[in-house]
Coordinates of C-alpha atoms in Angstrom, one line a residue:
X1 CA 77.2 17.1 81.7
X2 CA 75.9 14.1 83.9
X3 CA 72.6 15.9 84.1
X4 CA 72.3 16.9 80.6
X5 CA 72.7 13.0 79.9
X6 CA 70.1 11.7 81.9
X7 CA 67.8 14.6 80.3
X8 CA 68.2 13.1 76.8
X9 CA 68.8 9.4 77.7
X10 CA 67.1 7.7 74.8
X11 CA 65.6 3.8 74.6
X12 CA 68.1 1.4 75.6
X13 CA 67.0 -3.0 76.2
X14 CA 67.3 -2.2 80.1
X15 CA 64.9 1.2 79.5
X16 CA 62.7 -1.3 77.3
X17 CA 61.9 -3.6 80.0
X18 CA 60.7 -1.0 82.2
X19 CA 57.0 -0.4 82.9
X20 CA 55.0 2.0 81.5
X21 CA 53.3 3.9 84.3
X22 CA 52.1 6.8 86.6
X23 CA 55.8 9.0 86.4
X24 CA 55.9 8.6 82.4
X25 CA 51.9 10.0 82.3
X26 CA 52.6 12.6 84.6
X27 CA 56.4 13.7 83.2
X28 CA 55.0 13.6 79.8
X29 CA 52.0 15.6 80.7
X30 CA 54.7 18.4 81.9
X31 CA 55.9 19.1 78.7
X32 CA 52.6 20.1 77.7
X33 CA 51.8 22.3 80.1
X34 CA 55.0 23.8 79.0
X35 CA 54.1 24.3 75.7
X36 CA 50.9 25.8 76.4
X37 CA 52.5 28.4 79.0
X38 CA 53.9 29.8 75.7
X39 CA 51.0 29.2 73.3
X40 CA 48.1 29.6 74.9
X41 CA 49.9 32.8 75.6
X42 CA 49.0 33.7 71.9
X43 CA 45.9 33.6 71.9
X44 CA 45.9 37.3 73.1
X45 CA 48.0 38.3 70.1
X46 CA 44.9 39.7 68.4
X47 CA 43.6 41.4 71.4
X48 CA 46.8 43.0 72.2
X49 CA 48.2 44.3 68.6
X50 CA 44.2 45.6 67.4
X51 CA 42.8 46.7 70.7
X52 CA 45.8 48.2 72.2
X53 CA 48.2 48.7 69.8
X54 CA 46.9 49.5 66.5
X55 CA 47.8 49.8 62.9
X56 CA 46.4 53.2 62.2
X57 CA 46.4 56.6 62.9
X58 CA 43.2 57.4 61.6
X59 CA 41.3 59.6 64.2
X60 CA 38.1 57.8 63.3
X61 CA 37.5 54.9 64.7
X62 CA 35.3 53.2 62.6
X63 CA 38.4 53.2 59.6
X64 CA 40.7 53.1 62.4
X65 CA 39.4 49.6 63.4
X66 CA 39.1 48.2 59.9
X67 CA 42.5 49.2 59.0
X68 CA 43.7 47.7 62.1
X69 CA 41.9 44.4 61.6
X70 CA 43.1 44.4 57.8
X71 CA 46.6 44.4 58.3
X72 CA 46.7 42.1 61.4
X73 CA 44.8 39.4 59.3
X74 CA 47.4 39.8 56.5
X75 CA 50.7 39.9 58.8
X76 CA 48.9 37.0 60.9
X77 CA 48.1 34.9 57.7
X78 CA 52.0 35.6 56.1
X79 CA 53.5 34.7 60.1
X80 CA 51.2 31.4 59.8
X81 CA 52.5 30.2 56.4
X82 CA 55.9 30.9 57.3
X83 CA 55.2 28.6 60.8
X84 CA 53.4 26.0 58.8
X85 CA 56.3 25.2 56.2
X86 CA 59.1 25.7 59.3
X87 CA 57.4 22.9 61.1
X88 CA 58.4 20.4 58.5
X89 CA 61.8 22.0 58.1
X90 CA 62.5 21.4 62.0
X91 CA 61.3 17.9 61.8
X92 CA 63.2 16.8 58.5
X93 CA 66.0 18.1 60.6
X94 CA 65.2 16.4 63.4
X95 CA 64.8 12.9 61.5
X96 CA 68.1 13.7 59.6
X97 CA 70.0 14.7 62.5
X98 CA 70.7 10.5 63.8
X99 CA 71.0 10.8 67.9
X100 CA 74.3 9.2 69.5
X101 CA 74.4 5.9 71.0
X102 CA 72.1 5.7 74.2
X103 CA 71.1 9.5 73.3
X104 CA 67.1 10.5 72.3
X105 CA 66.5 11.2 69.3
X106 CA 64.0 14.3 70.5
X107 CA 65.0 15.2 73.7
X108 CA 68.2 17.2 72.8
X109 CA 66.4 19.6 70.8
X110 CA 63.6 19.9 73.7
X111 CA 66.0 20.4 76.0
X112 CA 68.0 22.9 74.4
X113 CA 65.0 24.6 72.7
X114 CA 63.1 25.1 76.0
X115 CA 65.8 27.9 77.3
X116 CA 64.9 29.9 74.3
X117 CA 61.3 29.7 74.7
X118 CA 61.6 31.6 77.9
X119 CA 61.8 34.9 76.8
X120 CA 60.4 34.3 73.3
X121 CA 56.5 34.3 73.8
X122 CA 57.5 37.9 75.9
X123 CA 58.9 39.7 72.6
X124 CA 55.6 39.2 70.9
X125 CA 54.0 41.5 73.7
X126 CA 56.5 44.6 73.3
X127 CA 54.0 47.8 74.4
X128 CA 55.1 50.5 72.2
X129 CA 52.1 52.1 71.8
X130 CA 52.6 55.6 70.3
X131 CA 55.9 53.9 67.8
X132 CA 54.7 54.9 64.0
X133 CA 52.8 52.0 62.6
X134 CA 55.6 50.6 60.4
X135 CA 57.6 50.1 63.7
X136 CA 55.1 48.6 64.9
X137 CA 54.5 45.9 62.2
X138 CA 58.2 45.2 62.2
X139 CA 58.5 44.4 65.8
X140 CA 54.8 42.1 65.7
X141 CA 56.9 40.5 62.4
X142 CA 60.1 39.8 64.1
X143 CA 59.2 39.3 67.7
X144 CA 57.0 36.5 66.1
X145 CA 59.0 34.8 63.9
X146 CA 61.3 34.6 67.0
X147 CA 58.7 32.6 69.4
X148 CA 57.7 30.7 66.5
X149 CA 61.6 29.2 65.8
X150 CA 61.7 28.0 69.6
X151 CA 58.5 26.8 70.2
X152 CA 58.9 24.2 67.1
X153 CA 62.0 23.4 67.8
X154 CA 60.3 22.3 71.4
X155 CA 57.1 21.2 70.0
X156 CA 57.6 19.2 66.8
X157 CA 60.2 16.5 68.7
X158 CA 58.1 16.2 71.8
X159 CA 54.8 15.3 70.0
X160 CA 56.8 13.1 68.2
X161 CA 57.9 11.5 71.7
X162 CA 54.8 9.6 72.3
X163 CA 55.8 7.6 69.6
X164 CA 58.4 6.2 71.3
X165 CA 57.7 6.0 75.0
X166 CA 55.8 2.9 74.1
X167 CA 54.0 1.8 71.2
X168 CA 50.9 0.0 73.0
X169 CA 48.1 1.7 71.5
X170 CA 46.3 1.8 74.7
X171 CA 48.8 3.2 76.7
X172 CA 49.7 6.0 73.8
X173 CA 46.1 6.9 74.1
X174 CA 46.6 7.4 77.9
X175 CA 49.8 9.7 77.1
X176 CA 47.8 11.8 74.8
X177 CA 45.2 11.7 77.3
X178 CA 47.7 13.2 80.3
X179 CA 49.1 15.2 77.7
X180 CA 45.5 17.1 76.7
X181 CA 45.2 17.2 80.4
X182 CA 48.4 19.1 80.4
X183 CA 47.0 21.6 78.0
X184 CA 43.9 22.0 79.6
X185 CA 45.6 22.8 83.1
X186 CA 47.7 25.6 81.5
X187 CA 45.0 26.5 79.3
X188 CA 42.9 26.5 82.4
X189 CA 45.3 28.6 84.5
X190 CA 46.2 31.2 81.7
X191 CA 42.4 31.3 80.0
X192 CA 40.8 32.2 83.7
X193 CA 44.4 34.3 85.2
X194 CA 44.8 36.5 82.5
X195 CA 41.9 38.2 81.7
X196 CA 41.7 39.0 85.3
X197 CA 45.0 40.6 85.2
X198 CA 44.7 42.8 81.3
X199 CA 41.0 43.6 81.8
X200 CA 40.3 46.8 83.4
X201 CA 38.3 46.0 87.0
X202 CA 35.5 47.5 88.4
X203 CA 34.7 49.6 84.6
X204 CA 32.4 49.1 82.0
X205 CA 34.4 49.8 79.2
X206 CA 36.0 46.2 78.8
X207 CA 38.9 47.9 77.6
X208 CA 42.4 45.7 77.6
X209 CA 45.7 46.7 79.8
X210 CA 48.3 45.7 77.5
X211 CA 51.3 46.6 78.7
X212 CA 50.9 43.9 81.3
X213 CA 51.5 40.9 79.2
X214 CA 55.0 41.0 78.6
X215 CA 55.3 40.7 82.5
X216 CA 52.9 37.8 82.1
X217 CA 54.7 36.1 79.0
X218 CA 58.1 36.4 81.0
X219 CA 56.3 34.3 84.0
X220 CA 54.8 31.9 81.8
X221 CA 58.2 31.3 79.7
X222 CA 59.9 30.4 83.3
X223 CA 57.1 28.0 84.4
X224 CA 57.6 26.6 80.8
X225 CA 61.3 25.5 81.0
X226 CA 60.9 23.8 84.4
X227 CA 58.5 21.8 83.0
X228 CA 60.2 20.9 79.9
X229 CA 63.1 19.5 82.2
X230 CA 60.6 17.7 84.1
X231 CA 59.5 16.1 81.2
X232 CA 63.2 15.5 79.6
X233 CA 63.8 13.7 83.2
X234 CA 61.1 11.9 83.7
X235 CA 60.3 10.3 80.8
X236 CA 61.4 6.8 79.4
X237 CA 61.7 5.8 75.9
X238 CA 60.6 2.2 75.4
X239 CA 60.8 1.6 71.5
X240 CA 64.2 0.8 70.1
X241 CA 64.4 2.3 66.4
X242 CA 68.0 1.8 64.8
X243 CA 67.5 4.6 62.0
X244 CA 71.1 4.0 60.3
X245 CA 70.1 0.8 59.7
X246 CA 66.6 1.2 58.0
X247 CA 68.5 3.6 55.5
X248 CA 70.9 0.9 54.8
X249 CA 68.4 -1.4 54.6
X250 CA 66.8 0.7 51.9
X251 CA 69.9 1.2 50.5
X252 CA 69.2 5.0 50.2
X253 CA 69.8 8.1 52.7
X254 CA 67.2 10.5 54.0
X255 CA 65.3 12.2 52.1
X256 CA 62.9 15.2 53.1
X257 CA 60.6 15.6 49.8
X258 CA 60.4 11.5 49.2
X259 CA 58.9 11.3 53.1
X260 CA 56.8 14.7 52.4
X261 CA 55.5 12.3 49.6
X262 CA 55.3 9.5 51.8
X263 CA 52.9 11.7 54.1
X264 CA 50.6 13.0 51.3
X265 CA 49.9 8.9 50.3
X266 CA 48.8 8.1 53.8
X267 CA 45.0 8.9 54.1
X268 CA 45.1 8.5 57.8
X269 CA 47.8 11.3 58.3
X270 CA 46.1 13.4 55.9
X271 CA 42.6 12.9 57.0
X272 CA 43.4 13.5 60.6
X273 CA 45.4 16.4 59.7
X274 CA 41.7 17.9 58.0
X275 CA 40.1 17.1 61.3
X276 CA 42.5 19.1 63.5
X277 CA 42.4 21.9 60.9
X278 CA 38.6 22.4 61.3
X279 CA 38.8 21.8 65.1
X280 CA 41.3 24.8 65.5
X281 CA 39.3 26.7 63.4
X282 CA 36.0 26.2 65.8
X283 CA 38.6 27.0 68.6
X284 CA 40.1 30.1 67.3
X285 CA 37.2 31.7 67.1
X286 CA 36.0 30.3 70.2
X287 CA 39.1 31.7 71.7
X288 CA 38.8 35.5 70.4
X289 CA 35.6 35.5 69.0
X290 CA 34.0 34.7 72.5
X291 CA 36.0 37.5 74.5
X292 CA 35.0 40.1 71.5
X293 CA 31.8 39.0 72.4
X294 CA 31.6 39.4 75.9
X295 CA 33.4 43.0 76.0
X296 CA 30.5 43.9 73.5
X297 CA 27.9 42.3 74.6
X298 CA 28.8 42.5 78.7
X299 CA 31.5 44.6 80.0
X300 CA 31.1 44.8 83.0
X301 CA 32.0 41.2 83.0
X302 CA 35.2 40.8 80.5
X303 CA 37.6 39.8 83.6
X304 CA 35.5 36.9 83.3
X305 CA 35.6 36.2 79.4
X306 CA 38.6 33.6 80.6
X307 CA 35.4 31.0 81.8
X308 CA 34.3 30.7 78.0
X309 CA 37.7 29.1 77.7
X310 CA 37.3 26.7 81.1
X311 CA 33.8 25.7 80.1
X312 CA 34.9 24.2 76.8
X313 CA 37.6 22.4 78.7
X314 CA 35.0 20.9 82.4
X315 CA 33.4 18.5 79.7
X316 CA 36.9 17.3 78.8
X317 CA 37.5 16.9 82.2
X318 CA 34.5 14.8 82.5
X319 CA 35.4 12.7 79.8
X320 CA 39.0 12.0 80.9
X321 CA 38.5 8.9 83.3
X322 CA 36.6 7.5 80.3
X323 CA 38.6 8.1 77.6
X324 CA 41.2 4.8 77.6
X325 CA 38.1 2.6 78.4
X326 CA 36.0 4.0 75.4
X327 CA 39.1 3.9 73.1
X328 CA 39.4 0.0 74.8
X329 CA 35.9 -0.4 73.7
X330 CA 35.1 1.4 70.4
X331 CA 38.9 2.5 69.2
X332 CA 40.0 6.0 68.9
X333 CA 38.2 6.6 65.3
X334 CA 34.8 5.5 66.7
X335 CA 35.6 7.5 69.5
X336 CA 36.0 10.6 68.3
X337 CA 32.9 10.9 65.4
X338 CA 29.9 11.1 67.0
X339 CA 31.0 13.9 69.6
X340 CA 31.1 16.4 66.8
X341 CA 27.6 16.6 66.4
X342 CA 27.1 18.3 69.7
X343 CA 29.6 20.8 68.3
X344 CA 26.9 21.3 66.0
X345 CA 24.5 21.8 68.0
X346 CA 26.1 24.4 69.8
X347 CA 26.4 26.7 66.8
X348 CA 22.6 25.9 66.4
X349 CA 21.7 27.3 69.7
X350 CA 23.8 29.9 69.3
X351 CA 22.3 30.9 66.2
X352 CA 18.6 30.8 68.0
X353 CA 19.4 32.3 71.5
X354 CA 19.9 36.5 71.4
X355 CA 22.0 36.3 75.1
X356 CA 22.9 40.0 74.3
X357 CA 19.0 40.8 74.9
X358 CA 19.5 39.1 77.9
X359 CA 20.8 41.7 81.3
X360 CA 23.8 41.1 83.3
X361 CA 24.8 37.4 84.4
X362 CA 22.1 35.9 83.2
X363 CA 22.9 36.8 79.4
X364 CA 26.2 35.6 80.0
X365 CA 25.1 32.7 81.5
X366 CA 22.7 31.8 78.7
X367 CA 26.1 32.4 76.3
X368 CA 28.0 30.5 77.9
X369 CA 25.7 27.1 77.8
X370 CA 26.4 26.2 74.1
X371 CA 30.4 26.3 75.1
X372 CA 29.9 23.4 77.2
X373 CA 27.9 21.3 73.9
X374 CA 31.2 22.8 71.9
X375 CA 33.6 21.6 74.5
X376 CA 32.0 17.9 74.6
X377 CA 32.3 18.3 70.7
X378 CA 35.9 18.5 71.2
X379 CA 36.2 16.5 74.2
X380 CA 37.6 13.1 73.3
X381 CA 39.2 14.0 70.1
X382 CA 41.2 16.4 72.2
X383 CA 42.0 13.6 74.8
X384 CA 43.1 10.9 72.3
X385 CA 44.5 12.7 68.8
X386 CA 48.0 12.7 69.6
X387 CA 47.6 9.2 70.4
X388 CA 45.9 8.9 66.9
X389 CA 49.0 10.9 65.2
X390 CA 50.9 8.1 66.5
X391 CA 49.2 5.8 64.8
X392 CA 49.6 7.7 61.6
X393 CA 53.1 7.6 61.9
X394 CA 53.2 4.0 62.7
X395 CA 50.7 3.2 59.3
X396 CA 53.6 5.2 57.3
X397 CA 56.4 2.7 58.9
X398 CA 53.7 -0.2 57.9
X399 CA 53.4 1.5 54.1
X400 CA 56.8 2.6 53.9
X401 CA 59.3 0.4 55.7
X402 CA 60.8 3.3 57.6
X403 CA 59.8 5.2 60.4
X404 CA 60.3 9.1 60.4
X405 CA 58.2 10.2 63.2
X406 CA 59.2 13.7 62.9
X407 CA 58.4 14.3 59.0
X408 CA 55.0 12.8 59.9
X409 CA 54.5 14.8 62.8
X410 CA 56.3 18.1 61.4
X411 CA 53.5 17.8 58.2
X412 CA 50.7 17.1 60.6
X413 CA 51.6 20.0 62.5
X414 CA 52.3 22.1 59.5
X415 CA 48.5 21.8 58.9
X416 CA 47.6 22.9 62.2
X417 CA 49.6 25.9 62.2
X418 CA 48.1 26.8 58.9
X419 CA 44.5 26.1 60.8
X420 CA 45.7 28.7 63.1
X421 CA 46.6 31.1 60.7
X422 CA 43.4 30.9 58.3
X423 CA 41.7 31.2 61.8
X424 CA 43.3 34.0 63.0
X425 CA 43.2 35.8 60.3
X426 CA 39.8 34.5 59.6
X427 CA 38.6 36.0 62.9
X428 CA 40.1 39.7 61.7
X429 CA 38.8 39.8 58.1
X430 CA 35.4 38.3 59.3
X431 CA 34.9 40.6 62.8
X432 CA 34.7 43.9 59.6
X433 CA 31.1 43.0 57.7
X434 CA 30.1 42.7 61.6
X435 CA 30.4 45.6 62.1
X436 CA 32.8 45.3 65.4
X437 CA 35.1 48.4 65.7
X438 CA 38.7 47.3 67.8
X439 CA 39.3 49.8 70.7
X440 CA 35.8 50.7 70.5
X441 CA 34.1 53.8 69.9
X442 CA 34.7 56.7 71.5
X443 CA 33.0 57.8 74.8
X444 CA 31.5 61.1 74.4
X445 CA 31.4 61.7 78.4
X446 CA 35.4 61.0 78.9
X447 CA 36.5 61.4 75.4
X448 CA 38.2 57.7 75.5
X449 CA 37.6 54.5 73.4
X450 CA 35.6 51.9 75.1
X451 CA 34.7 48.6 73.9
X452 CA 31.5 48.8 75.3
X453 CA 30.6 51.0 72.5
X454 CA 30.1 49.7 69.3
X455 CA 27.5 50.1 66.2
X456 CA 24.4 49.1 66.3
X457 CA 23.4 44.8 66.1
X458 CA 27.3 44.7 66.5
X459 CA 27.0 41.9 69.3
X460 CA 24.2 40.1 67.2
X461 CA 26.0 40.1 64.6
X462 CA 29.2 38.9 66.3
X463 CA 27.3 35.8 67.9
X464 CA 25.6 34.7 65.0
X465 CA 29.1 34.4 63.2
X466 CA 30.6 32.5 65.6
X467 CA 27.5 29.9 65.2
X468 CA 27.9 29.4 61.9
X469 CA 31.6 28.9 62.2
X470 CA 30.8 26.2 64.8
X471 CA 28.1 24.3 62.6
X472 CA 30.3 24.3 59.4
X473 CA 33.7 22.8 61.1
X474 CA 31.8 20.6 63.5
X475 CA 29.8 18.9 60.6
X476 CA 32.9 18.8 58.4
X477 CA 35.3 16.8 61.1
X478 CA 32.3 14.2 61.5
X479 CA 32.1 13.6 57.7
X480 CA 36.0 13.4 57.8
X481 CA 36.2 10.8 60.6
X482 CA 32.9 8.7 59.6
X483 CA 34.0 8.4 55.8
X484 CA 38.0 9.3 55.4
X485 CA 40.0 8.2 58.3
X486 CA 40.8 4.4 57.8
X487 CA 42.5 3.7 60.9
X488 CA 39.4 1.7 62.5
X489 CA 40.4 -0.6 65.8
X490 CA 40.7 -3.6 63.2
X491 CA 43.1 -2.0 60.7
X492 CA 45.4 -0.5 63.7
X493 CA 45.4 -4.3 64.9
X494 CA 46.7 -5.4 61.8
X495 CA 49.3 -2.8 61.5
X496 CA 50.8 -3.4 65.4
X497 CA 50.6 -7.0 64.5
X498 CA 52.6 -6.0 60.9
X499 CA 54.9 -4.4 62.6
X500 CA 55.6 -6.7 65.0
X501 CA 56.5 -4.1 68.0
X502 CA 55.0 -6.1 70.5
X503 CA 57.4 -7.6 72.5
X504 CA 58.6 -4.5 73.4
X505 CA 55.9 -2.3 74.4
X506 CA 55.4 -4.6 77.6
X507 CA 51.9 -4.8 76.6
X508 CA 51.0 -7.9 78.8
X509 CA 52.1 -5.9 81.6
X510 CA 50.0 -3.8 84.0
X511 CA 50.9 -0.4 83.9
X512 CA 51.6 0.7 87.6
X513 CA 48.1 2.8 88.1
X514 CA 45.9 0.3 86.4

């Protein structure tokens, strides 16, 4: 019970006098990379249930495919709802639930919610590949819904952490900063591992090995809860909230649908929620739009579809020793605007540039250049938006009087998962009028599917859809950011200053790697 004390040890005066370093950057950057052993895990979810799988026995291929693609796009769009309004469940919970004396308000749940997340992401990846389709639609439902449960109840209270670790806005933006770096190192890992492990080597076909990943997911799930203890360890929370008493100083009791409300009146929160929702959109179909792409358009190099993903993260890389000194300079809102036009510009050069007309590397080469303008699109708004959701949670405390991190965060969220599933299921219903066929066609000399066959202008068609995706959500989260989002450098000044938090936030004080 000792340890399990220290793990969810919440802010205390003796923990608020500590400074804010290297260990909280790194610890906090953990549970990331815990997260992202599970989620970035998902991103093959389409791959696996409509390449291997399958949702119809149709012995064409053609219908086989579009049935396929049909019904994942509708189960994936139902799952996403359903994660989307559970976020904000979990986090009215969360803020209901009050912690103990000396306890975190978060980490419990982490803590606890981390153990089931080990084996969760692997149920999504049961092979059961001649099961009639109905079975198979009711293990994708349930094995989902599962995962989804655990990796909230992880997930909504440790974005919601940041917010109390400290409540300098410079050193929040240098959490969110360790913690995309967290992302990008298991996103890294995963996006360049696993393709090497489910694609078929030394073949043309660029078919998919599925039955691998539930070895994978079970690997990834124990990586996962290490780091999540890491992070329940390691941390220190800084900002001394007494909830109990801002309900009795309101003279009312929590509740769920007024702070919903609450949200829905705070145009930063809801601004910034827009802006992730068209980012995730560009990266969904970055994600599984790209790899389509490659096992079309280049098969014999799908074990290296996994460097689309790295490319779009090197630029985000670059930009990381930067990022705190041009949030110092500019603020986070300034920041983060004008990198979406290269996003735009990469959808224009993929519109113009025919890499499938292109042989071997040097087509993939040439596909690959407009995912490093995408990835500086994303670059710093990656880095520094969970710093920025802190601030929208502090801006409802300013508007509100009360503080309810995880109703802000939960809502925020619940847009993102609803990003994902419009994307996902985007991807699916948009892949049909291209005329891409899941599993590929089949190979007259073996009498198999292979990817590498497909209808005609396929792979054109393909590539020209994912640049128009990119130019329309690019160009939307710059118009969002330029003329929505009011949190400017000056306004978040005011509201700190409002809120009077600085005294505790040590924010004279060096931070131990300045």
């Amino acid at each position: 019970m000792n340890f399990y004390r220290k793990a969810v040890a919440g802010a205390t005066p003796e923990s608020a006098s500590k400074k804010f370093g290297i260990k909280d950057k790194l610890t906090y950057m953990c549970g990331d990379i815990g997260c992202n052993m599970s989620f970035a895990l998902n991103s093959y979810l389409m791959l696996f249930w409509t390449q291997y799988m399958g949702f119809s026995n149709n012995p064409d291929p053609v219908a086989a495919s579009a049935e396929t693609l049909a019904i994942w796009g509708v189960i994936i769009l139902c799952l996403k709802i359903w994660d989307a309004i559970n976020d904000p469940i979990i986090g009215g919970l969360v803020d209901l639930i009050k912690p103990k004396p000396g306890q975190s308000k978060f980490k419990p749940w982490i803590f606890w919610g981390s153990f089931a997340l080990v084996f969760a992401g692997a149920l999504c990846f049961i092979p059961i590949k001649t099961a009639p389709v109905p079975l198979k639609i009711i293990v994708c439902v349930i094995g989902y819904l599962l995962w989804d449960m655990a990796y909230t109840i992880v997930n909504v209270p440790y974005g919601s952490l940041n917010s109390v670790i400290t409540a300098n806005p410079d050193e929040r933006a240098s959490l969110s900063t360790f913690r995309s770096i967290g992302a990008m190192v298991a996103g890294m890992v995963l996006g360049m591992g696993i393709p090497m492990i489910i694609f078929e080597g030394g073949q043309s076909t660029g078919n998919i090995l599925g039955e691998r990943l539930i070895i994978v997911g079970l690997v990834c799930g124990i990586i996962g809860i290490v780091c999540f203890q890491i992070l329940c360890r390691g941390t220190t929370e800084r900002v001394i909230v007494d909830y109990t008493a801002q309900e009795e100083a309101k003279g009312e009791k929590f509740n769920y649908f007024k702070s919903l409300g609450a949200f829905f009146t705070n145009r930063a929160a809801v601004s910034y929620t827009l802006v992730s929702i068209f980012q995730l959109l560009a990266m969904a179909f970055m994600q599984t739009v790209s790899v389509n792409y490659i096992q079309i358009a280049f098969p014999e190099f799908a074990q290296m579809s996994g460097i689309v993903q790295m490319l779009s993260m090197l630029p985000m890389i670059a930009v990381i020793p930067f990022a705190t000194k041009l949030v110092k300079k500019f603020g986070k809102k300034e920041a983060c605007t004008w990198p979406n036009l290269l996003g735009v510009l990469a959808g224009v050069l993929l519109l113009v540039i025919p890499a499938e007309n292109i042989p071997g590397i040097v087509g993939v080469i040439v596909f690959l250049i407009p995912g490093i303008f995408m990835g500086l699109g994303i670059s710093v708004n990656s880095l520094v938006g969970w710093a920025m959701v802190a601030d929208c949670i502090d801006y409802q405390e300013y508007k509100t009087g009360k503080r309810e991190e995880g109703v802000v965060y939960a809502t925020y969220s619940l847009g993102r998962k609803l990003a994902q599933g419009v994307g996902s299921s985007l991807v699916s219903f948009l892949l049909i009028p291209t005329g891409f066929v899941a599993g590929g066609l089949i190979d007259p000399t073996t009498g198999n599917p292979s990817m590498a066959l497909q209808p005609d202008g396929t792979s054109t068609n393909v590539r020209i859809l994912l640049g128009l995706v990119y130019i329309v959500c690019f160009a939307i989260q710059f118009a969002l950011l330029l003329w929505v989002y009011n949190l400017d450098k000056k306004t978040l000044a005011e509201v700190s200053a409002k809120l009077g938090r600085e005294e505790n936030t040590i924010e004279n004080a060096k931070s131990m790697d300045d």
